[in-house]
């Protein structure tokens, strides 16, 4: 991150981006409202999953593959925001997922590019989901490998 990005407080922009990240974490649960989550992304956004699958914001339900855990909660922890221009930011958010099968079940980070919209909203235009680790025998490890 550049010194310039830290020196430029942009408090309102940081708050709006952080609000998107917390809304996503709150919605990324069992029986998720994928249509509601899609509004946090630009229409042409790309979401990359650790297994190489790439989907648009209206295709996120494909990833679950009908294998939802009975309970899952994502906890966003550190959110690092680096503004790369007036209307773009690179955001790295550490997350921890807890399921009914393991606590923690898996952890990693969301690597996002945010774009400010003409109405002032900040939306995710590109996301890479990185899994740094998973509990052996947990939901993610059993259904998607790893652990």
Short mmCIF file of N, CA, C and O in Angstrom, two decimals, residues 23-144:
data_model
loop_
_atom_site.label_atom_id
_atom_site.label_comp_id
_atom_site.label_asym_id
_atom_site.label_seq_id
_atom_site.Cartn_x
_atom_site.Cartn_y
_atom_site.Cartn_z
N UNK A 23 -21.78 -6.26 5.20
CA UNK A 23 -23.06 -6.75 4.69
C UNK A 23 -22.87 -8.09 4.01
O UNK A 23 -23.63 -9.03 4.22
N UNK A 24 -21.81 -8.22 3.20
CA UNK A 24 -21.52 -9.49 2.54
C UNK A 24 -21.33 -10.59 3.59
O UNK A 24 -21.92 -11.68 3.48
N UNK A 25 -20.50 -10.34 4.59
CA UNK A 25 -20.24 -11.35 5.62
C UNK A 25 -21.52 -11.76 6.33
O UNK A 25 -21.73 -12.94 6.64
N UNK A 26 -22.41 -10.80 6.58
CA UNK A 26 -23.67 -11.11 7.26
C UNK A 26 -24.59 -11.94 6.37
O UNK A 26 -25.36 -12.77 6.87
N UNK A 27 -24.52 -11.73 5.06
CA UNK A 27 -25.41 -12.44 4.14
C UNK A 27 -24.86 -13.80 3.72
O UNK A 27 -25.62 -14.65 3.25
N UNK A 28 -23.56 -14.01 3.84
CA UNK A 28 -22.93 -15.26 3.40
C UNK A 28 -23.12 -16.32 4.48
O UNK A 28 -22.21 -16.67 5.22
N UNK A 29 -24.33 -16.83 4.57
CA UNK A 29 -24.69 -17.80 5.59
C UNK A 29 -25.56 -18.89 4.96
O UNK A 29 -25.82 -18.84 3.76
N UNK A 30 -25.98 -19.85 5.77
CA UNK A 30 -26.85 -20.89 5.24
C UNK A 30 -28.11 -20.25 4.66
O UNK A 30 -28.54 -19.19 5.12
N UNK A 31 -28.66 -20.89 3.64
CA UNK A 31 -29.84 -20.38 2.94
C UNK A 31 -29.64 -18.91 2.56
O UNK A 31 -30.51 -18.07 2.73
N UNK A 32 -28.48 -18.62 1.99
CA UNK A 32 -28.11 -17.25 1.64
C UNK A 32 -29.06 -16.65 0.62
O UNK A 32 -29.58 -17.34 -0.26
N UNK A 33 -29.26 -15.37 0.74
CA UNK A 33 -30.03 -14.59 -0.23
C UNK A 33 -29.05 -14.15 -1.33
O UNK A 33 -28.50 -13.07 -1.28
N UNK A 34 -28.84 -15.03 -2.32
CA UNK A 34 -27.85 -14.74 -3.35
C UNK A 34 -28.25 -13.54 -4.20
O UNK A 34 -27.40 -12.78 -4.63
N UNK A 35 -29.54 -13.35 -4.43
CA UNK A 35 -29.99 -12.17 -5.19
C UNK A 35 -29.68 -10.90 -4.41
O UNK A 35 -29.25 -9.90 -4.99
N UNK A 36 -29.86 -10.94 -3.11
CA UNK A 36 -29.53 -9.79 -2.27
C UNK A 36 -28.04 -9.52 -2.25
O UNK A 36 -27.59 -8.37 -2.25
N UNK A 37 -27.24 -10.59 -2.26
CA UNK A 37 -25.79 -10.43 -2.27
C UNK A 37 -25.31 -9.85 -3.60
O UNK A 37 -24.33 -9.11 -3.64
N UNK A 38 -26.00 -10.17 -4.68
CA UNK A 38 -25.59 -9.72 -6.02
C UNK A 38 -25.56 -8.20 -6.12
O UNK A 38 -24.77 -7.65 -6.89
N UNK A 39 -26.37 -7.50 -5.34
CA UNK A 39 -26.39 -6.03 -5.44
C UNK A 39 -25.14 -5.39 -4.85
O UNK A 39 -24.93 -4.19 -5.00
N UNK A 40 -24.29 -6.18 -4.21
CA UNK A 40 -23.03 -5.66 -3.68
C UNK A 40 -21.94 -5.63 -4.75
O UNK A 40 -20.84 -5.14 -4.49
N UNK A 41 -22.25 -6.16 -5.92
CA UNK A 41 -21.32 -6.27 -7.04
C UNK A 41 -21.79 -5.42 -8.22
O UNK A 41 -22.99 -5.20 -8.38
N UNK A 42 -20.85 -5.03 -9.07
CA UNK A 42 -21.23 -4.42 -10.34
C UNK A 42 -21.86 -5.52 -11.21
O UNK A 42 -21.62 -6.71 -10.98
N UNK A 43 -22.66 -5.13 -12.17
CA UNK A 43 -23.33 -6.11 -13.04
C UNK A 43 -22.35 -7.01 -13.77
O UNK A 43 -22.63 -8.17 -14.01
N UNK A 44 -21.18 -6.47 -14.14
CA UNK A 44 -20.20 -7.24 -14.91
C UNK A 44 -19.07 -7.81 -14.05
O UNK A 44 -18.03 -8.22 -14.57
N UNK A 45 -19.29 -7.89 -12.76
CA UNK A 45 -18.25 -8.37 -11.84
C UNK A 45 -17.90 -9.83 -12.11
O UNK A 45 -18.72 -10.61 -12.60
N UNK A 46 -16.67 -10.18 -11.77
CA UNK A 46 -16.21 -11.56 -11.82
C UNK A 46 -15.84 -12.00 -10.41
O UNK A 46 -15.17 -11.25 -9.69
N UNK A 47 -16.29 -13.19 -10.03
CA UNK A 47 -15.98 -13.77 -8.73
C UNK A 47 -15.23 -15.07 -8.99
O UNK A 47 -15.75 -15.96 -9.67
N UNK A 48 -14.00 -15.16 -8.47
CA UNK A 48 -13.15 -16.34 -8.65
C UNK A 48 -13.09 -17.14 -7.37
O UNK A 48 -12.78 -16.59 -6.32
N UNK A 49 -13.33 -18.44 -7.48
CA UNK A 49 -13.28 -19.32 -6.33
C UNK A 49 -11.99 -20.12 -6.34
O UNK A 49 -11.35 -20.28 -7.39
N UNK A 50 -11.58 -20.65 -5.20
CA UNK A 50 -10.30 -21.36 -5.11
C UNK A 50 -10.16 -22.54 -6.07
O UNK A 50 -9.05 -22.87 -6.48
N UNK A 51 -11.27 -23.14 -6.46
CA UNK A 51 -11.19 -24.28 -7.37
C UNK A 51 -11.12 -23.86 -8.84
O UNK A 51 -11.16 -24.70 -9.73
N UNK A 52 -11.04 -22.55 -9.10
CA UNK A 52 -10.92 -22.04 -10.46
C UNK A 52 -12.24 -21.62 -11.10
O UNK A 52 -12.25 -20.99 -12.15
N UNK A 53 -13.35 -21.95 -10.48
CA UNK A 53 -14.64 -21.55 -11.01
C UNK A 53 -14.76 -20.03 -10.99
O UNK A 53 -14.44 -19.39 -9.98
N UNK A 54 -15.22 -19.45 -12.10
CA UNK A 54 -15.48 -18.01 -12.20
C UNK A 54 -16.95 -17.83 -12.52
O UNK A 54 -17.47 -18.48 -13.43
N UNK A 55 -17.60 -16.96 -11.77
CA UNK A 55 -19.02 -16.70 -11.98
C UNK A 55 -19.28 -15.20 -11.90
O UNK A 55 -18.45 -14.44 -11.39
N UNK A 56 -20.45 -14.81 -12.38
CA UNK A 56 -20.92 -13.45 -12.21
C UNK A 56 -21.73 -13.34 -10.94
O UNK A 56 -22.03 -14.36 -10.29
N UNK A 57 -22.11 -12.13 -10.56
CA UNK A 57 -22.82 -11.95 -9.29
C UNK A 57 -24.17 -12.65 -9.20
O UNK A 57 -24.64 -12.95 -8.10
N UNK A 58 -24.79 -12.94 -10.33
CA UNK A 58 -26.09 -13.62 -10.30
C UNK A 58 -25.96 -15.13 -10.42
O UNK A 58 -26.96 -15.83 -10.54
N UNK A 59 -24.73 -15.63 -10.37
CA UNK A 59 -24.49 -17.07 -10.50
C UNK A 59 -23.84 -17.68 -9.25
O UNK A 59 -23.39 -18.82 -9.29
N UNK A 60 -23.79 -16.93 -8.17
CA UNK A 60 -23.09 -17.40 -6.97
C UNK A 60 -23.66 -18.68 -6.39
O UNK A 60 -22.94 -19.47 -5.79
N UNK A 61 -24.95 -18.91 -6.56
CA UNK A 61 -25.57 -20.11 -6.00
C UNK A 61 -24.96 -21.38 -6.58
O UNK A 61 -25.00 -22.44 -5.95
N UNK A 62 -24.38 -21.31 -7.78
CA UNK A 62 -23.74 -22.48 -8.41
C UNK A 62 -22.65 -23.08 -7.51
O UNK A 62 -22.42 -24.27 -7.52
N UNK A 63 -21.99 -22.23 -6.77
CA UNK A 63 -20.82 -22.66 -6.00
C UNK A 63 -21.20 -23.61 -4.88
O UNK A 63 -20.49 -24.55 -4.58
N UNK A 64 -22.32 -23.36 -4.26
CA UNK A 64 -22.74 -24.16 -3.11
C UNK A 64 -23.06 -25.59 -3.54
O UNK A 64 -22.85 -26.53 -2.78
N UNK A 65 -23.54 -25.74 -4.75
CA UNK A 65 -23.79 -27.07 -5.32
C UNK A 65 -24.77 -27.90 -4.50
O UNK A 65 -24.68 -29.11 -4.46
N UNK A 66 -25.67 -27.27 -3.77
CA UNK A 66 -26.65 -28.00 -2.97
C UNK A 66 -26.07 -28.63 -1.72
O UNK A 66 -26.72 -29.45 -1.09
N UNK A 67 -24.86 -28.26 -1.36
CA UNK A 67 -24.18 -28.87 -0.21
C UNK A 67 -24.03 -27.91 0.97
O UNK A 67 -23.05 -27.97 1.69
N UNK A 68 -24.99 -27.02 1.15
CA UNK A 68 -24.87 -26.05 2.22
C UNK A 68 -24.73 -26.71 3.58
O UNK A 68 -25.37 -27.72 3.85
N UNK A 69 -23.89 -26.13 4.44
CA UNK A 69 -23.87 -26.62 5.82
C UNK A 69 -25.16 -26.21 6.51
O UNK A 69 -25.85 -25.29 6.06
N UNK A 70 -25.49 -26.87 7.59
CA UNK A 70 -26.70 -26.48 8.33
C UNK A 70 -26.57 -25.09 8.92
O UNK A 70 -27.56 -24.38 9.06
N UNK A 71 -25.35 -24.70 9.26
CA UNK A 71 -25.10 -23.35 9.79
C UNK A 71 -23.71 -22.92 9.34
O UNK A 71 -22.78 -23.71 9.38
N UNK A 72 -23.61 -21.68 8.89
CA UNK A 72 -22.30 -21.11 8.54
C UNK A 72 -22.36 -19.60 8.78
O UNK A 72 -23.37 -18.96 8.49
N UNK A 73 -21.30 -19.09 9.35
CA UNK A 73 -21.16 -17.65 9.58
C UNK A 73 -19.76 -17.24 9.16
O UNK A 73 -18.78 -17.89 9.51
N UNK A 74 -19.70 -16.17 8.38
CA UNK A 74 -18.42 -15.59 7.97
C UNK A 74 -18.16 -14.38 8.84
O UNK A 74 -19.04 -13.54 9.04
N UNK A 75 -16.95 -14.28 9.35
CA UNK A 75 -16.55 -13.16 10.18
C UNK A 75 -15.44 -12.41 9.47
O UNK A 75 -14.34 -12.95 9.30
N UNK A 76 -15.72 -11.18 9.04
CA UNK A 76 -14.71 -10.34 8.42
C UNK A 76 -13.88 -9.73 9.55
O UNK A 76 -14.42 -9.18 10.50
N UNK A 77 -12.58 -9.84 9.42
CA UNK A 77 -11.73 -9.29 10.48
C UNK A 77 -11.00 -8.07 9.93
O UNK A 77 -11.60 -7.02 9.81
N UNK A 78 -9.76 -8.18 9.56
CA UNK A 78 -8.98 -7.05 9.05
C UNK A 78 -9.45 -6.68 7.65
O UNK A 78 -9.57 -7.54 6.78
N UNK A 79 -9.71 -5.39 7.43
CA UNK A 79 -10.09 -4.88 6.11
C UNK A 79 -9.06 -3.82 5.75
O UNK A 79 -8.99 -2.76 6.38
N UNK A 80 -8.23 -4.11 4.74
CA UNK A 80 -7.17 -3.21 4.30
C UNK A 80 -7.59 -2.58 2.98
O UNK A 80 -7.77 -3.29 1.98
N UNK A 81 -7.77 -1.26 2.96
CA UNK A 81 -8.26 -0.54 1.80
C UNK A 81 -7.15 0.34 1.25
O UNK A 81 -6.60 1.17 1.98
N UNK A 82 -6.82 0.16 -0.04
CA UNK A 82 -5.82 1.00 -0.71
C UNK A 82 -6.48 1.63 -1.92
O UNK A 82 -6.88 0.93 -2.86
N UNK A 83 -6.62 2.94 -1.90
CA UNK A 83 -7.22 3.64 -3.04
C UNK A 83 -6.21 3.72 -4.16
O UNK A 83 -5.06 4.12 -3.96
N UNK A 84 -6.63 3.31 -5.36
CA UNK A 84 -5.76 3.32 -6.52
C UNK A 84 -6.13 4.44 -7.48
O UNK A 84 -5.57 4.54 -8.56
N UNK A 85 -7.08 5.25 -7.10
CA UNK A 85 -7.55 6.38 -7.89
C UNK A 85 -8.76 6.97 -7.20
O UNK A 85 -9.14 6.55 -6.10
N UNK A 86 -9.38 7.94 -7.85
CA UNK A 86 -10.56 8.57 -7.26
C UNK A 86 -11.75 7.64 -7.17
O UNK A 86 -12.59 7.77 -6.28
N UNK A 87 -11.83 6.67 -8.09
CA UNK A 87 -13.00 5.81 -8.15
C UNK A 87 -12.69 4.32 -8.02
O UNK A 87 -13.55 3.49 -8.27
N UNK A 88 -11.46 3.97 -7.63
CA UNK A 88 -11.11 2.56 -7.48
C UNK A 88 -10.33 2.32 -6.21
O UNK A 88 -9.59 3.20 -5.76
N UNK A 89 -10.50 1.13 -5.66
CA UNK A 89 -9.75 0.73 -4.46
C UNK A 89 -9.49 -0.76 -4.51
O UNK A 89 -10.33 -1.53 -5.00
N UNK A 90 -8.32 -1.16 -4.03
CA UNK A 90 -8.00 -2.57 -3.82
C UNK A 90 -8.26 -2.85 -2.35
O UNK A 90 -7.78 -2.10 -1.48
N UNK A 91 -9.01 -3.90 -2.08
CA UNK A 91 -9.41 -4.21 -0.71
C UNK A 91 -9.09 -5.67 -0.41
O UNK A 91 -9.48 -6.56 -1.16
N UNK A 92 -8.39 -5.90 0.68
CA UNK A 92 -8.08 -7.24 1.14
C UNK A 92 -8.74 -7.41 2.50
O UNK A 92 -8.46 -6.66 3.44
N UNK A 93 -9.65 -8.39 2.60
CA UNK A 93 -10.40 -8.62 3.83
C UNK A 93 -10.12 -10.04 4.32
O UNK A 93 -10.35 -11.01 3.60
N UNK A 94 -9.61 -10.14 5.53
CA UNK A 94 -9.41 -11.45 6.14
C UNK A 94 -10.76 -11.94 6.66
O UNK A 94 -11.55 -11.15 7.17
N UNK A 95 -11.02 -13.25 6.49
CA UNK A 95 -12.27 -13.80 7.00
C UNK A 95 -12.01 -15.12 7.71
O UNK A 95 -11.00 -15.79 7.48
N UNK A 96 -12.95 -15.46 8.53
CA UNK A 96 -12.97 -16.72 9.27
C UNK A 96 -14.38 -17.26 9.15
O UNK A 96 -15.35 -16.53 9.40
N UNK A 97 -14.54 -18.51 8.73
CA UNK A 97 -15.86 -19.12 8.61
C UNK A 97 -16.03 -20.20 9.66
O UNK A 97 -15.16 -21.05 9.85
N UNK A 98 -17.15 -20.15 10.34
CA UNK A 98 -17.51 -21.14 11.36
C UNK A 98 -18.76 -21.86 10.87
O UNK A 98 -19.71 -21.23 10.42
N UNK A 99 -18.73 -23.18 10.91
CA UNK A 99 -19.90 -23.96 10.52
C UNK A 99 -20.33 -24.87 11.66
O UNK A 99 -19.64 -24.96 12.69
N UNK A 100 -21.43 -25.57 11.44
CA UNK A 100 -21.88 -26.55 12.42
C UNK A 100 -20.97 -27.77 12.44
O UNK A 100 -21.08 -28.61 13.32
N UNK A 101 -20.03 -27.84 11.49
CA UNK A 101 -19.13 -28.98 11.40
C UNK A 101 -17.74 -28.71 11.96
O UNK A 101 -17.03 -29.64 12.32
N UNK A 102 -17.33 -27.45 12.00
CA UNK A 102 -16.01 -27.11 12.52
C UNK A 102 -15.95 -25.63 12.87
O UNK A 102 -16.58 -24.80 12.21
N UNK A 103 -15.22 -25.33 13.91
CA UNK A 103 -15.04 -23.93 14.33
C UNK A 103 -13.58 -23.71 14.69
O UNK A 103 -13.15 -24.17 15.73
N UNK A 104 -12.78 -23.10 13.85
CA UNK A 104 -13.18 -22.58 12.54
C UNK A 104 -13.23 -23.69 11.50
O UNK A 104 -12.56 -24.72 11.63
N UNK A 105 -14.02 -23.46 10.47
CA UNK A 105 -14.13 -24.41 9.37
C UNK A 105 -13.09 -24.10 8.30
O UNK A 105 -12.38 -24.99 7.84
N UNK A 106 -13.04 -22.85 7.89
CA UNK A 106 -12.03 -22.41 6.92
C UNK A 106 -11.76 -20.93 7.11
O UNK A 106 -12.53 -20.22 7.75
N UNK A 107 -10.64 -20.48 6.56
CA UNK A 107 -10.24 -19.09 6.73
C UNK A 107 -9.40 -18.67 5.54
O UNK A 107 -8.87 -19.50 4.80
N UNK A 108 -9.35 -17.37 5.34
CA UNK A 108 -8.59 -16.85 4.22
C UNK A 108 -8.84 -15.37 4.04
O UNK A 108 -8.99 -14.63 5.01
N UNK A 109 -8.95 -14.96 2.76
CA UNK A 109 -9.17 -13.54 2.49
C UNK A 109 -9.95 -13.38 1.19
O UNK A 109 -9.91 -14.24 0.31
N UNK A 110 -10.65 -12.26 1.11
CA UNK A 110 -11.32 -11.84 -0.10
C UNK A 110 -10.47 -10.73 -0.69
O UNK A 110 -10.22 -9.72 -0.04
N UNK A 111 -9.97 -10.92 -1.90
CA UNK A 111 -9.16 -9.91 -2.59
C UNK A 111 -10.08 -9.25 -3.61
O UNK A 111 -10.50 -9.88 -4.59
N UNK A 112 -10.42 -7.98 -3.38
CA UNK A 112 -11.43 -7.30 -4.17
C UNK A 112 -10.92 -6.03 -4.83
O UNK A 112 -10.05 -5.34 -4.28
N UNK A 113 -11.51 -5.73 -5.97
CA UNK A 113 -11.38 -4.40 -6.55
C UNK A 113 -12.76 -3.77 -6.42
O UNK A 113 -13.76 -4.35 -6.84
N UNK A 114 -12.81 -2.60 -5.82
CA UNK A 114 -14.05 -1.84 -5.67
C UNK A 114 -14.04 -0.68 -6.65
O UNK A 114 -12.99 -0.10 -6.91
N UNK A 115 -15.23 -0.34 -7.15
CA UNK A 115 -15.39 0.79 -8.04
C UNK A 115 -16.52 1.67 -7.51
O UNK A 115 -17.61 1.15 -7.20
N UNK A 116 -16.24 2.97 -7.41
CA UNK A 116 -17.29 3.90 -6.96
C UNK A 116 -18.23 4.16 -8.13
O UNK A 116 -17.81 4.45 -9.24
N UNK A 117 -19.52 4.06 -7.84
CA UNK A 117 -20.56 4.26 -8.84
C UNK A 117 -20.92 5.75 -8.92
O UNK A 117 -20.66 6.51 -7.98
N UNK A 118 -21.55 6.18 -10.01
CA UNK A 118 -21.93 7.59 -10.14
C UNK A 118 -22.80 8.10 -9.00
O UNK A 118 -22.74 9.28 -8.65
N UNK A 119 -23.58 7.20 -8.37
CA UNK A 119 -24.43 7.63 -7.25
C UNK A 119 -23.70 7.63 -5.91
O UNK A 119 -24.29 7.87 -4.87
N UNK A 120 -22.39 7.33 -5.92
CA UNK A 120 -21.59 7.37 -4.70
C UNK A 120 -21.37 6.03 -4.02
O UNK A 120 -20.52 5.90 -3.15
N UNK A 121 -22.15 5.00 -4.41
CA UNK A 121 -21.97 3.66 -3.81
C UNK A 121 -20.65 3.07 -4.27
O UNK A 121 -20.19 3.32 -5.37
N UNK A 122 -20.06 2.25 -3.42
CA UNK A 122 -18.88 1.46 -3.79
C UNK A 122 -19.33 0.02 -3.95
O UNK A 122 -19.97 -0.54 -3.06
N UNK A 123 -19.01 -0.59 -5.11
CA UNK A 123 -19.40 -1.97 -5.38
C UNK A 123 -18.17 -2.79 -5.77
O UNK A 123 -17.20 -2.25 -6.31
N UNK A 124 -18.25 -4.08 -5.53
CA UNK A 124 -17.16 -5.00 -5.88
C UNK A 124 -17.24 -5.27 -7.38
O UNK A 124 -18.27 -5.70 -7.89
N UNK A 125 -16.13 -5.03 -8.08
CA UNK A 125 -16.11 -5.31 -9.52
C UNK A 125 -15.29 -6.56 -9.85
O UNK A 125 -15.40 -7.10 -10.95
N UNK A 126 -14.49 -7.01 -8.90
CA UNK A 126 -13.67 -8.20 -9.12
C UNK A 126 -13.33 -8.79 -7.76
O UNK A 126 -12.91 -8.05 -6.86
N UNK A 127 -13.55 -10.08 -7.62
CA UNK A 127 -13.25 -10.75 -6.34
C UNK A 127 -12.53 -12.06 -6.59
O UNK A 127 -12.94 -12.86 -7.42
N UNK A 128 -11.48 -12.28 -5.81
CA UNK A 128 -10.82 -13.58 -5.74
C UNK A 128 -10.95 -14.06 -4.30
O UNK A 128 -10.55 -13.35 -3.38
N UNK A 129 -11.52 -15.24 -4.14
CA UNK A 129 -11.67 -15.83 -2.81
C UNK A 129 -10.47 -16.74 -2.59
O UNK A 129 -10.24 -17.67 -3.36
N UNK A 130 -9.73 -16.45 -1.55
CA UNK A 130 -8.53 -17.22 -1.23
C UNK A 130 -8.79 -17.96 0.08
O UNK A 130 -9.19 -17.35 1.07
N UNK A 131 -8.59 -19.26 0.06
CA UNK A 131 -8.70 -20.07 1.28
C UNK A 131 -7.28 -20.39 1.72
O UNK A 131 -6.53 -21.04 1.00
N UNK A 132 -6.92 -19.91 2.89
CA UNK A 132 -5.58 -20.16 3.43
C UNK A 132 -5.51 -21.46 4.21
O UNK A 132 -4.44 -22.04 4.36
N UNK A 133 -6.64 -21.93 4.72
CA UNK A 133 -6.65 -23.17 5.47
C UNK A 133 -8.06 -23.64 5.75
O UNK A 133 -9.02 -22.87 5.64
N UNK A 134 -8.18 -24.92 6.07
CA UNK A 134 -9.49 -25.51 6.37
C UNK A 134 -9.30 -26.64 7.36
O UNK A 134 -8.29 -27.34 7.33
N UNK A 135 -10.27 -26.80 8.22
CA UNK A 135 -10.22 -27.87 9.21
C UNK A 135 -10.44 -29.22 8.52
O UNK A 135 -11.41 -29.38 7.77
N UNK A 136 -9.56 -30.19 8.75
CA UNK A 136 -9.79 -31.53 8.19
C UNK A 136 -11.13 -32.06 8.69
O UNK A 136 -11.46 -31.96 9.86
N UNK A 137 -11.93 -32.57 7.79
CA UNK A 137 -13.24 -33.09 8.17
C UNK A 137 -14.30 -32.03 8.30
O UNK A 137 -15.46 -32.35 8.54
N UNK A 138 -13.96 -30.76 8.13
CA UNK A 138 -14.94 -29.68 8.17
C UNK A 138 -15.72 -29.63 6.86
O UNK A 138 -15.45 -30.36 5.90
N UNK A 139 -16.70 -28.75 6.80
CA UNK A 139 -17.57 -28.64 5.63
C UNK A 139 -16.78 -28.33 4.36
O UNK A 139 -16.92 -29.03 3.36
N UNK A 140 -15.94 -27.31 4.37
CA UNK A 140 -15.22 -26.94 3.15
C UNK A 140 -14.30 -28.07 2.70
O UNK A 140 -14.29 -28.43 1.52
N UNK A 141 -13.55 -28.65 3.62
CA UNK A 141 -12.62 -29.73 3.26
C UNK A 141 -13.36 -30.94 2.70
O UNK A 141 -12.92 -31.56 1.74
N UNK A 142 -14.50 -31.28 3.26
CA UNK A 142 -15.25 -32.45 2.80
C UNK A 142 -15.88 -32.24 1.43
O UNK A 142 -15.92 -33.15 0.61
N UNK A 143 -16.36 -31.05 1.17
CA UNK A 143 -17.08 -30.81 -0.08
C UNK A 143 -16.22 -30.26 -1.21
O UNK A 143 -16.55 -30.43 -2.38
N UNK A 144 -15.13 -29.59 -0.88
CA UNK A 144 -14.35 -28.92 -1.91
C UNK A 144 -12.88 -29.28 -1.86
O UNK A 144 -12.08 -28.72 -2.60
#
